[in-house]
Short mmCIF file of C-alpha atoms and ligand atoms in Angstrom, two decimals:
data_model
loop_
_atom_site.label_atom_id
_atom_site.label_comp_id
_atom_site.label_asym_id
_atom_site.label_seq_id
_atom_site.Cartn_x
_atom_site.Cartn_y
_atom_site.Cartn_z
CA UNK G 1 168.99 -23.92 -87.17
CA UNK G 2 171.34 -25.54 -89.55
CA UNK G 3 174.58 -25.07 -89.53
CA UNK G 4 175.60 -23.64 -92.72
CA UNK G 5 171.88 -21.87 -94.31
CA UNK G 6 173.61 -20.76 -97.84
CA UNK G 7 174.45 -24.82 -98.57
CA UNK G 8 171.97 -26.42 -96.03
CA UNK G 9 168.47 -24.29 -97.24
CA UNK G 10 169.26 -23.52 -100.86
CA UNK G 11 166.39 -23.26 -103.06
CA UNK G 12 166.41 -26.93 -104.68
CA UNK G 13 166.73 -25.15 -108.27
CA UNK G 14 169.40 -23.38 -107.01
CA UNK G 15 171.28 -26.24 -105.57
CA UNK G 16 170.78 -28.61 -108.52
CA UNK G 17 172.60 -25.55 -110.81
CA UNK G 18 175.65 -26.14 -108.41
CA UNK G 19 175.50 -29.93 -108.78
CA UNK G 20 175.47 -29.88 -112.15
CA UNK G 21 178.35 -27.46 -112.69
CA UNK G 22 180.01 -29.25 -110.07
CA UNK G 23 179.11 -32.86 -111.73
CA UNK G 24 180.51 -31.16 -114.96
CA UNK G 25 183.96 -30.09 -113.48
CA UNK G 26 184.17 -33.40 -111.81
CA UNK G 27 183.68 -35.25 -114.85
CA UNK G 28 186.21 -33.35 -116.59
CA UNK G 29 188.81 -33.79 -113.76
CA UNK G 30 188.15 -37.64 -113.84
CA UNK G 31 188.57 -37.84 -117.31
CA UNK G 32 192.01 -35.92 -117.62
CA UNK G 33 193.50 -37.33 -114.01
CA UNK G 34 192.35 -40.81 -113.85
CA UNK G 35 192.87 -43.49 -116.46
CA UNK G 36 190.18 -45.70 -115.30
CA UNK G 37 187.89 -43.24 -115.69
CA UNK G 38 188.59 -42.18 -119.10
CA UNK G 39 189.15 -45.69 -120.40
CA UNK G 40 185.74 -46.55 -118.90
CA UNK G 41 183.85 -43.45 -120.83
CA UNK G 42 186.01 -44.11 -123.62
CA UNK G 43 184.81 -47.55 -123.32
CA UNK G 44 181.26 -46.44 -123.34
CA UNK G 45 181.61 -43.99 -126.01
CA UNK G 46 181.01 -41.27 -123.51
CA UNK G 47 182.54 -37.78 -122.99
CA UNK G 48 182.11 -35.60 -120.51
CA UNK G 49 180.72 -32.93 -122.35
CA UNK G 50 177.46 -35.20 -122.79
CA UNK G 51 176.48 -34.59 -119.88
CA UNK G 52 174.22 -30.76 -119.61
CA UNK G 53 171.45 -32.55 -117.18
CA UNK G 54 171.83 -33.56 -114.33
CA UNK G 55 169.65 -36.76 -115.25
CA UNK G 56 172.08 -37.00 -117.75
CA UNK G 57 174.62 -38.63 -115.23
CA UNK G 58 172.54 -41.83 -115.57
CA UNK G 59 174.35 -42.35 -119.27
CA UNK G 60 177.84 -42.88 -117.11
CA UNK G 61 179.03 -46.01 -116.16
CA UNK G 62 178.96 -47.36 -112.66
CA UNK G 63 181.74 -48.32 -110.23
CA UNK G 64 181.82 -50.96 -108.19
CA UNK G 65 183.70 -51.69 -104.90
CA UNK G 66 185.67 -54.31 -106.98
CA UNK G 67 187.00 -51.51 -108.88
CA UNK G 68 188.52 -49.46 -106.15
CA UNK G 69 190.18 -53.49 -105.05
CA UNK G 70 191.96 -53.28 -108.34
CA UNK G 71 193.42 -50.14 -108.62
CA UNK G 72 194.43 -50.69 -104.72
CA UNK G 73 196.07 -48.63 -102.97
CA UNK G 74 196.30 -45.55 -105.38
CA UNK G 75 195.37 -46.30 -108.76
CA UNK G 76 192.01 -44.01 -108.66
CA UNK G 77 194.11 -41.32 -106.91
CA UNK G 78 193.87 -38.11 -109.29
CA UNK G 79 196.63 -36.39 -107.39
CA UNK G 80 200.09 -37.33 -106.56
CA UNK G 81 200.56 -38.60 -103.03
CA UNK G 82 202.49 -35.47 -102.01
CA UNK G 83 199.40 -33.82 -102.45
CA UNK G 84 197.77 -36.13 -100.82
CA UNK G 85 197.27 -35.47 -96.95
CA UNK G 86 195.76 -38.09 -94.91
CA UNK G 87 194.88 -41.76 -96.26
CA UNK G 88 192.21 -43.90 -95.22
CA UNK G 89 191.04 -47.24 -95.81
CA UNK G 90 188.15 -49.35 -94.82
CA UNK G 91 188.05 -51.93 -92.33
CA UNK G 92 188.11 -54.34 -94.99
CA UNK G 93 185.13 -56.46 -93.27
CA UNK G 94 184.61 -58.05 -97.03
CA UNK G 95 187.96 -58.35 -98.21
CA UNK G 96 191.13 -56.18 -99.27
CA UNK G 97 190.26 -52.93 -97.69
CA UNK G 98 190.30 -50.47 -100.33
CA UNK G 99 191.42 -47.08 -99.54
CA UNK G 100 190.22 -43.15 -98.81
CA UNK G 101 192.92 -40.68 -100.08
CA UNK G 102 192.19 -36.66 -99.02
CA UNK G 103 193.60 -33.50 -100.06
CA UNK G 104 194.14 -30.47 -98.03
CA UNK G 105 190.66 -29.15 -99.53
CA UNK G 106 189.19 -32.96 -99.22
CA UNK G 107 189.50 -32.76 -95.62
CA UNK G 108 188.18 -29.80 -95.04
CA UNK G 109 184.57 -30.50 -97.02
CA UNK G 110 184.64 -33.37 -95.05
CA UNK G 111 184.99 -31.52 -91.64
CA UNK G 112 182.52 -29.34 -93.21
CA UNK G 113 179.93 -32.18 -93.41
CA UNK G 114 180.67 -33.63 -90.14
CA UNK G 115 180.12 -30.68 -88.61
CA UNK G 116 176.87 -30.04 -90.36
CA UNK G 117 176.02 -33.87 -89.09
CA UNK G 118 177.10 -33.05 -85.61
CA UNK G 119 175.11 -29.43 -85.58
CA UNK G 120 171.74 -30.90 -86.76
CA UNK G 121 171.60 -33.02 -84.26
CA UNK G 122 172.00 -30.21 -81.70
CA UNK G 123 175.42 -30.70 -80.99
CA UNK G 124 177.28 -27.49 -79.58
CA UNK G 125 180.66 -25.99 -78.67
CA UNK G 126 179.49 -25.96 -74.50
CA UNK G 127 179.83 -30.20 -75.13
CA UNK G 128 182.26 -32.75 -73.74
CA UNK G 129 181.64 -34.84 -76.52
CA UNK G 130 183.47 -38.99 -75.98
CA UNK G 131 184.24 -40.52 -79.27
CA UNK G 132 184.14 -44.26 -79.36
CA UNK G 133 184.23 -45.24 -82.30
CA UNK G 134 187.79 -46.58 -83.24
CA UNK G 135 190.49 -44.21 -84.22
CA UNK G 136 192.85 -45.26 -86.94
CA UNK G 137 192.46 -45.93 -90.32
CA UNK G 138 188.04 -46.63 -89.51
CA UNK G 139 187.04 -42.81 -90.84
CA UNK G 140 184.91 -43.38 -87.68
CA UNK G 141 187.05 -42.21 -85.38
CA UNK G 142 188.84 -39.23 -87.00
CA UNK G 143 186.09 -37.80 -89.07
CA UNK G 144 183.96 -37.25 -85.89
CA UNK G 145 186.77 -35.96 -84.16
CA UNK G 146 187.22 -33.20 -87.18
CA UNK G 147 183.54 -32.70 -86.81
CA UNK G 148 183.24 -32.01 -83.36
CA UNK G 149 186.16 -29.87 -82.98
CA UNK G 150 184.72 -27.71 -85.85
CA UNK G 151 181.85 -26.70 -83.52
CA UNK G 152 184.25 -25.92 -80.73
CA UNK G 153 183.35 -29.09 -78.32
CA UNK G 154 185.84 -30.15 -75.71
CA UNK G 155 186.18 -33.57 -77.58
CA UNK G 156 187.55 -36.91 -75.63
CA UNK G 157 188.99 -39.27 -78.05
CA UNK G 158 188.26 -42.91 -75.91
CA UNK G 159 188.08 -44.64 -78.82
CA UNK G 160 186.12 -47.98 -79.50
CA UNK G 161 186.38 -50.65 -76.44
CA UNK G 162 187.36 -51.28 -72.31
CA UNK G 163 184.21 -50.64 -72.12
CA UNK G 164 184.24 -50.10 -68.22
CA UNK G 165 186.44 -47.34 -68.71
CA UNK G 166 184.36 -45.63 -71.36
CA UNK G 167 181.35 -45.08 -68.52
CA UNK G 168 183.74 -44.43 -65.72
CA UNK G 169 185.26 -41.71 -68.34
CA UNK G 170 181.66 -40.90 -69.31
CA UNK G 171 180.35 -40.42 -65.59
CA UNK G 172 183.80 -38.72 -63.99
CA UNK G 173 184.34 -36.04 -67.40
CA UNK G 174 180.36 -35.74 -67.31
CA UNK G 175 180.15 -36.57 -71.14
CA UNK G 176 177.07 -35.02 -72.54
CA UNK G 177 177.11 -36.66 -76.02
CA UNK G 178 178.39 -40.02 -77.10
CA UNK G 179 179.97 -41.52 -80.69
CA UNK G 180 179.79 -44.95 -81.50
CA UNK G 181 178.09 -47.41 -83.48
CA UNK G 182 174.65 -48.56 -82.05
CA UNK G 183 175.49 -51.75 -81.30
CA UNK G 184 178.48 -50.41 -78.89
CA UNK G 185 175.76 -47.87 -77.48
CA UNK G 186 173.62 -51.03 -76.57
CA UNK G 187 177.12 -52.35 -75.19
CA UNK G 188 177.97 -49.76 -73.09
CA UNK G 189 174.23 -49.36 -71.87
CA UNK G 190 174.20 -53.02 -70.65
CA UNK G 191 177.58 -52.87 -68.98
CA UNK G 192 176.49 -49.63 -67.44
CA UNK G 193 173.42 -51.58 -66.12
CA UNK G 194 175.77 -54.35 -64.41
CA UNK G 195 178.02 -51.70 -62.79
CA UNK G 196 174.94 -50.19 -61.25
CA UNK G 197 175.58 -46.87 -63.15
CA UNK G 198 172.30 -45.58 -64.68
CA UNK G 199 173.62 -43.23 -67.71
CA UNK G 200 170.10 -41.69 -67.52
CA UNK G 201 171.31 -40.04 -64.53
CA UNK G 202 174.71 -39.14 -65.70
CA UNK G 203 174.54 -35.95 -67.84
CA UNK G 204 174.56 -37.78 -71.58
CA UNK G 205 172.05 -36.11 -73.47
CA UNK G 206 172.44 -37.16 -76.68
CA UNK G 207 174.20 -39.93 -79.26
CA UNK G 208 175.56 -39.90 -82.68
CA UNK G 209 175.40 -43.33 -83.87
CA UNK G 210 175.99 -44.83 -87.20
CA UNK G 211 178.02 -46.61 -89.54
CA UNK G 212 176.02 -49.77 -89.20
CA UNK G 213 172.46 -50.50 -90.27
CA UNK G 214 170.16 -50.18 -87.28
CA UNK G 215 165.97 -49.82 -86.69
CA UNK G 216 163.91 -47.18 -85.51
CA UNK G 217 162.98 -50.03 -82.75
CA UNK G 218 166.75 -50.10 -82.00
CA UNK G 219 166.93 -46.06 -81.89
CA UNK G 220 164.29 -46.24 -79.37
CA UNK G 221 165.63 -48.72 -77.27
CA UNK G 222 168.91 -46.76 -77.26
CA UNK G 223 167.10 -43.86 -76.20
CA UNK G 224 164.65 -45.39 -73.49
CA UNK G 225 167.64 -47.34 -71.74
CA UNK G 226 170.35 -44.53 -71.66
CA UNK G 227 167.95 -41.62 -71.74
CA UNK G 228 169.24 -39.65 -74.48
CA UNK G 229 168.12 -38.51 -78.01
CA UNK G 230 169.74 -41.23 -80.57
CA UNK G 231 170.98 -38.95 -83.75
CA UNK G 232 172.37 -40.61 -86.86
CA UNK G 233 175.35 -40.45 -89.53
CA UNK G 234 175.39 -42.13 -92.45
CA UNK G 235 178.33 -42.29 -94.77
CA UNK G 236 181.19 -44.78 -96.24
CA UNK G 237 184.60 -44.83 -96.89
CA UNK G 238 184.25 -44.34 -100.74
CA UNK G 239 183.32 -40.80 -100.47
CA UNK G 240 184.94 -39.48 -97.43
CA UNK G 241 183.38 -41.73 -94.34
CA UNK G 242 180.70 -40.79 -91.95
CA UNK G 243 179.12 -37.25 -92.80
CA UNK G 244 177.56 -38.03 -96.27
CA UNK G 245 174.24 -37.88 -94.57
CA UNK G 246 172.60 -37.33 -91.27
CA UNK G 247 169.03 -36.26 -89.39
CA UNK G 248 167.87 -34.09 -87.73
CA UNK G 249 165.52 -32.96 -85.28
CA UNK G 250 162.41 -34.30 -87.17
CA UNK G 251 164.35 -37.51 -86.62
CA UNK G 252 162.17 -38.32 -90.09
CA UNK G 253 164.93 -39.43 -92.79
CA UNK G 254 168.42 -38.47 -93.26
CA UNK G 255 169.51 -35.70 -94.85
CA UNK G 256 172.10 -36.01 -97.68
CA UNK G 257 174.82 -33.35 -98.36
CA UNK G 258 173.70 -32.68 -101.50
CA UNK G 259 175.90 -30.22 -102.55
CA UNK G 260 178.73 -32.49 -101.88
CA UNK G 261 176.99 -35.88 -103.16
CA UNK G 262 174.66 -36.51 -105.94
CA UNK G 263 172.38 -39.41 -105.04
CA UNK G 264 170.17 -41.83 -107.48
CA UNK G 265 168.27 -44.70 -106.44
CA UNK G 266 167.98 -47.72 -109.13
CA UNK G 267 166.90 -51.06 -109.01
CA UNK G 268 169.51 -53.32 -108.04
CA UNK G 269 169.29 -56.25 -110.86
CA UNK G 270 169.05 -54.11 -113.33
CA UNK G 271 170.49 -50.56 -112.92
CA UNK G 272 167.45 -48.32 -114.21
CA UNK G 273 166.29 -45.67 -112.27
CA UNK G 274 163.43 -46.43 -109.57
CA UNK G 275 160.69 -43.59 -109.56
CA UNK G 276 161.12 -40.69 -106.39
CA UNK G 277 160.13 -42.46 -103.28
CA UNK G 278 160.76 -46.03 -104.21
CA UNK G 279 163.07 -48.48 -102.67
CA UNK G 280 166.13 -49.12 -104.54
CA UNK G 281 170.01 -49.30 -104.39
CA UNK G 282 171.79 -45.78 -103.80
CA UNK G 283 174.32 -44.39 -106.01
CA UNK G 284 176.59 -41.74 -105.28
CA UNK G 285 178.53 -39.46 -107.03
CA UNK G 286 180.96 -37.12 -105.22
CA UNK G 287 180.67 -33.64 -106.66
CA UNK G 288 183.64 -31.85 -105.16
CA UNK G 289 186.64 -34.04 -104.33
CA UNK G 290 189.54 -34.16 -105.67
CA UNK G 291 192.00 -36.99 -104.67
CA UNK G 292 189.49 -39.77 -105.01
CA UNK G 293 186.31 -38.42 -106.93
CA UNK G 294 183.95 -41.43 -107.34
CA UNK G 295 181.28 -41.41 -110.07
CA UNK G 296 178.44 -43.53 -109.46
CA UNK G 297 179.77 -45.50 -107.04
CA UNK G 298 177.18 -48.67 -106.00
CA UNK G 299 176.69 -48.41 -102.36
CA UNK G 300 175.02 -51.68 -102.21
CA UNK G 301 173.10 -50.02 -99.21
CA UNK G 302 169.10 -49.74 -99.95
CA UNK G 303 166.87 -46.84 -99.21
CA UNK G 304 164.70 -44.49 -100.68
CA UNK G 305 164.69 -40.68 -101.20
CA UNK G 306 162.06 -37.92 -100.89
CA UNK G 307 162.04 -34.87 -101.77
CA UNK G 308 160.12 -32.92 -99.65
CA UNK G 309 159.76 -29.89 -97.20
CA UNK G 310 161.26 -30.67 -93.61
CA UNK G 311 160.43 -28.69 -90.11
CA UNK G 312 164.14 -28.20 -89.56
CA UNK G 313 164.02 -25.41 -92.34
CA UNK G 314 166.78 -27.64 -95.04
CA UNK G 315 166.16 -27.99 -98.11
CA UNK G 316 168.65 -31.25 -98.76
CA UNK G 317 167.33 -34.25 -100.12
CA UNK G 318 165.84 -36.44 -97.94
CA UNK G 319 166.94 -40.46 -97.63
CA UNK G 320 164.98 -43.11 -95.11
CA UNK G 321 166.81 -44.63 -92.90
CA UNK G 322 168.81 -47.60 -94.52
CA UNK G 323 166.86 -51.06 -94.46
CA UNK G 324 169.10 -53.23 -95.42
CA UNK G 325 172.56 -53.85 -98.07
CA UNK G 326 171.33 -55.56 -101.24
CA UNK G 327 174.29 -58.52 -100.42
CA UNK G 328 172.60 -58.70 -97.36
CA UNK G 329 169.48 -59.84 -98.55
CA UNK G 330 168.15 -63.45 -97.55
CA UNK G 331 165.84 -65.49 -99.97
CA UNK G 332 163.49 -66.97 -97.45
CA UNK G 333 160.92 -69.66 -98.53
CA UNK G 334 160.91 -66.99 -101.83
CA UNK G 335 160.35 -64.37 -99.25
CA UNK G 336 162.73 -60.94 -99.49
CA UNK G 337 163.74 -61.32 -96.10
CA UNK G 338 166.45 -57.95 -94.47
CA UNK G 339 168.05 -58.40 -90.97
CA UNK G 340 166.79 -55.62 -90.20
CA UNK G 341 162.81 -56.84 -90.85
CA UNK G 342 163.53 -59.16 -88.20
CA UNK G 343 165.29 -57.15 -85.77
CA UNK G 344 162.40 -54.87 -85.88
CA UNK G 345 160.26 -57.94 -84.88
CA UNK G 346 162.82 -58.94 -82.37
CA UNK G 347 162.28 -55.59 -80.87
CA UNK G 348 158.58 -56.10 -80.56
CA UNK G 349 158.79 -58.53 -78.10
CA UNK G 350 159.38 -57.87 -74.49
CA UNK G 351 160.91 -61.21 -73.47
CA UNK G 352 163.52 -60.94 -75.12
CA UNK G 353 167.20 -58.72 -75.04
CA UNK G 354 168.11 -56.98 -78.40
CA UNK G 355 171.33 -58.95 -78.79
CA UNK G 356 170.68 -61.54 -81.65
CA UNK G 357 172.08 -63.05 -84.29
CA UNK G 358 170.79 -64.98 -87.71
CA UNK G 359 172.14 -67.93 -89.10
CA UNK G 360 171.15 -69.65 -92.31
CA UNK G 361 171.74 -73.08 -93.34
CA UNK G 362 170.88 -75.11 -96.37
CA UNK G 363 167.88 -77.47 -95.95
CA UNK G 364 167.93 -79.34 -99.30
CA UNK G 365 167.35 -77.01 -101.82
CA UNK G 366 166.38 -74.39 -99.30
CA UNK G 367 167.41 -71.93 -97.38
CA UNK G 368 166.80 -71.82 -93.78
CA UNK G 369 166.64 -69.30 -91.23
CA UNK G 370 167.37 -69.72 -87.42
CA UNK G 371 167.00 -66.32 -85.00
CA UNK G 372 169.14 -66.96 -81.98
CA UNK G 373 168.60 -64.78 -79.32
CA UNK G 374 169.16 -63.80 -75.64
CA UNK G 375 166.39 -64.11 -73.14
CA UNK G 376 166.35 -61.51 -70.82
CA UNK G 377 167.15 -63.41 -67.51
CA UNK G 378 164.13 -63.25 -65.12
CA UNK G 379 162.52 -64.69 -68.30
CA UNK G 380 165.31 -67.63 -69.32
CA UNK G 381 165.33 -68.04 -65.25
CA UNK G 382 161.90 -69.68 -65.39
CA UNK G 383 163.15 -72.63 -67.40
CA UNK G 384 162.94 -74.72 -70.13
CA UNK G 385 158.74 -74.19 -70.80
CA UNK G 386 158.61 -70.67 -70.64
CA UNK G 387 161.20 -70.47 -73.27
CA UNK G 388 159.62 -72.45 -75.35
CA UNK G 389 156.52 -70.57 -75.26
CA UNK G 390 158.65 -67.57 -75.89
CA UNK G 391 160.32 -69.07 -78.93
CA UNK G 392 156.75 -69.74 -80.17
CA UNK G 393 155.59 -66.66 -79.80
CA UNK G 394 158.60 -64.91 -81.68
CA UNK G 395 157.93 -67.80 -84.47
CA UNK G 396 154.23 -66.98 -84.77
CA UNK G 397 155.39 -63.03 -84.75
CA UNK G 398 157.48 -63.23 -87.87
CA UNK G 399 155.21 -65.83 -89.61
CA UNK G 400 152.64 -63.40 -88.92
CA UNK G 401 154.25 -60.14 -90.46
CA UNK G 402 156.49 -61.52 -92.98
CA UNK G 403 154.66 -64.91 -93.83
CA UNK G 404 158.10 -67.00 -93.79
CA UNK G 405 158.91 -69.71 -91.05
CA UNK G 406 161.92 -69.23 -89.06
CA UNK G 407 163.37 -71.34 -86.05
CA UNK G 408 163.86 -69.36 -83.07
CA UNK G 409 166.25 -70.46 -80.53
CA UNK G 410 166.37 -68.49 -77.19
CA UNK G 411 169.75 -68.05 -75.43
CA UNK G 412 170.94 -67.47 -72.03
CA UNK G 413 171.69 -64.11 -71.32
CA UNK G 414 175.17 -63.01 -71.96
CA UNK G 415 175.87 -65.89 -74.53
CA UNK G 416 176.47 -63.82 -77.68
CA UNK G 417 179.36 -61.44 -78.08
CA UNK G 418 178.56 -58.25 -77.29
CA UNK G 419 179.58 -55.50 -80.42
CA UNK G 420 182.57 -52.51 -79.98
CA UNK G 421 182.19 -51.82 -83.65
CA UNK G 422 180.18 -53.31 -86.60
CA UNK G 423 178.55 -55.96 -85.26
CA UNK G 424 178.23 -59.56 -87.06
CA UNK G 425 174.43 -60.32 -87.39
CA UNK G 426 174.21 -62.75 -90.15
CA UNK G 427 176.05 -65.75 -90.24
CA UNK G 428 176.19 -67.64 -93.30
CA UNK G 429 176.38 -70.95 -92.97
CA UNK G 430 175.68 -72.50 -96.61
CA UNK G 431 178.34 -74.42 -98.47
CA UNK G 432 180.19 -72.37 -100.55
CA UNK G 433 180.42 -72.35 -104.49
P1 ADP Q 1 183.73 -51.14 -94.28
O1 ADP Q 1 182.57 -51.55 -93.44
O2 ADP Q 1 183.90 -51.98 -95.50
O3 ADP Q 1 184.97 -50.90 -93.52
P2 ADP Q 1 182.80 -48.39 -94.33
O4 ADP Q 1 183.25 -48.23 -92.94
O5 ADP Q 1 183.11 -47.36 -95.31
O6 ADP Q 1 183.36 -49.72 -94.91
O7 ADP Q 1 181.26 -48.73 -94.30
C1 ADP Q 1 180.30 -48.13 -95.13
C2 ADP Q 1 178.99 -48.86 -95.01
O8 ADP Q 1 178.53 -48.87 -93.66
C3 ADP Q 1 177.87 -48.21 -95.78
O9 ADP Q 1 177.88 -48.53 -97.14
C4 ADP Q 1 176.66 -48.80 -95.06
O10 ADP Q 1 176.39 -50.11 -95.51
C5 ADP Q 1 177.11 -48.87 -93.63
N1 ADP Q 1 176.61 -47.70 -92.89
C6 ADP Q 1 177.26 -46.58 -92.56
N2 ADP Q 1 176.46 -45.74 -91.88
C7 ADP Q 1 175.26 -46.34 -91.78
C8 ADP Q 1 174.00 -45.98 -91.21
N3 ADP Q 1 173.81 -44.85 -90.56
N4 ADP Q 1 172.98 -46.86 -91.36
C9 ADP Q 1 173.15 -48.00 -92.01
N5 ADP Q 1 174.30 -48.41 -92.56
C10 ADP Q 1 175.35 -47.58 -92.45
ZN1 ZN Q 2 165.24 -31.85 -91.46
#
């Protein structure tokens, strides 16, 4: 049961009419608000009356997060800031943040899409939902707040971290769904784990996690080890924050909010459209907002769409579950090689904990890939031999499925830092330049 039908199951003919006249209003109101966007167009001898398909949105230029650096804070802002009534910005984890400006009616779609997030994933207003992801200019935070509060839940705002409190909170209120990002879920689990608190127990039924890239290994480890049902958001700061898509009970693909964002997938190198179902980079364009409209904004994030019939009843476009960011790709002995390939792997192997990080280094002309990660500690108690068996194995595991040779280093347990937000994965280690 979704929780708007009219938007949620329109006929896809139906739905693409709205885009496009909403793609067509949007493309006017860029054009006569912004100046970036008309001197772009301009630029590209473009108008927006050109556009009368939807496919014809592919003839517009594309922005890039660079862009929204320049014009930083306000220069993409089509309103004036009195109009304007909440800011965000993002956490800046690659540089100058760059910012997320709302109006009155901004804010409300956007509650409107959280809520739809929230509701799909069975989410209701009987809840006591604990929101840990951080509050404050992270759309995190706020935007699941909105959400949840939409649907009527008694919401408690913990926010990201003291992470001892969070389970004392979660088993004293008797939280029965949790926000965070997956890597804090795993967090809290393991902490839980040391205070002798099994969440299973505890009344938590379900998660919404999201906001960083995680497996369908990692979902079920979440699940198995705090006995819940692990739901997703997807979404970014460009074009409102978490609530641009979301699954649902298939728990097959995330669902985009189509009549909100227009999504394309192309090929990363060289912008052309991929065919349905292929892997490529996504592209959004934002078909209702005002304040900060983006038109074919570059994600950077890689996934694939399909169009197809789900059991939940929607009819919105379906996207897989993000693999990987296309800066985040490693060249690996000329192998394509995504984090999250090997934290699937990882996953696979029981010795180990699913705390891990990668580090590559330059090894002459090539680039090489170590996998450090924690042992789990009746295994890294039985000493120096079994762990080099078990770094073997994981060796042979990834040479095996993705042909490329890594070295695997096993930690103590407890060695890495443990996540309360986005967690660091990849660390670069090649000389710069
Ligand atoms: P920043 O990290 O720069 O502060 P955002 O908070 O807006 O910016 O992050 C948006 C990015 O987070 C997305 O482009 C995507 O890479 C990642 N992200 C968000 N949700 C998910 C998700 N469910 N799965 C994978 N990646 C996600
Ligand atoms: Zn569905």
């Amino acid at each position: 049961m979704p929780w708007n039908d009219q938007f949620e199951c329109m006929p896809v003919e139906q739905l693409q009419e709205l885009q496009l006249k909403n793609l067509k209003e949007t493309l006017n109101w860029v054009y006569e608000k912004i100046p970036f966007y008309r001197n772009k167009f301009d630029e590209q001898g473009i108008q927006p009356g050109d556009i009368q398909r939807l496919e014809d949105v592919r003839k517009l230029p594309v922005t890039v997060k660079t862009d929204l650096r320049d014009n930083y804070p306000f220069g993409l802002c089509a309103v004036p800031l009195e109009e304007v009534v909440r800011v965000h910005a993002s956490s800046g984890t690659t540089g100058k943040p760059i910012t997320g400006p709302y109006t009155a009616e901004d804010l409300e779609q956007w509650i409107e899409c959280m809520a739809r997030n929230l509701w799909a994933a069975g989410i209701r207003s009987n809840d006591i939902v604990q929101n840990a992801y951080g509050h404050g200019l992270f759309t995190g935070g706020l935007g699941f707040h909105q959400g949840a509060s939409r649907i009527g839940c008694t919401v408690v705002p913990t926010s990201a971290g003291m992470t001892e409190r969070q389970i004392t909170i979660m088993k004293d209120f008797g939280s029965t769904v949790l926000f965070c990002t997956p890597s804090y879920a795993l967090t809290i689990a393991e902490r839980a784990e040391e205070m002798n608190i099994d969440i299973r127990k505890l009344p938590l039924r379900v998660g919404v996690f999201g906001a960083e890239p995680w497996t369908t290994a990692m979902r079920d480890e979440i699940q198995e080890r705090m006995g819940i049902k692990a739901m997703e958001a997807y979404g970014l700061t460009e074009l409102c924050g978490p609530g641009v898509a979301f699954d649902c009970e298939a728990q097959d693909g995330l669902h985009i909010n189509e009549d909100h964002f227009l999504a394309e997938i192309v090929d990363p190198a060289t912008l052309e459209p991929v065919p349905m179902g292929e892997s490529g980079e996504l592209i959004f364009t934002s078909l209702q907002r005002r304040a900060m409209p983006m038109i074919r904004y570059r994600t950077k994030d890689i996934t694939r769409l399909r169009r197809e019939k789900c059991a939940c009843g929607r009819t919105l476009i379906k996207m897989d579950k993000i693999t990987g960011r296309s800066d985040d790709m490693l060249i690996i002995s000329g192998v394509n090689v995504f984090p999250s390939q090997i934290e699937s792997l990882l996953l696979d192997v029981e010795e180990v904990l699913p705390q891990y990080v990668l580090v590559i280094r330059k090894k002459g002309y090539l680039d090489q890939l170590s996998v450090r990660v924690e042992a789990k500690p009746d295994v890294y108690n039985l000493g120096a031999e079994k762990c080099a068996e078990v770094e073997k194995k994981i060796a042979g595991h990834i040479q095996g499925m993705m042909g490329i040779n890594v070295k695997v280093e096993l930690l103590a347990p407890k060695t890495l830092t443990r996540s309360e937000g986005k967690a660091m994965r990849v660390i670069d280690e090649r000389p710069k330049g």
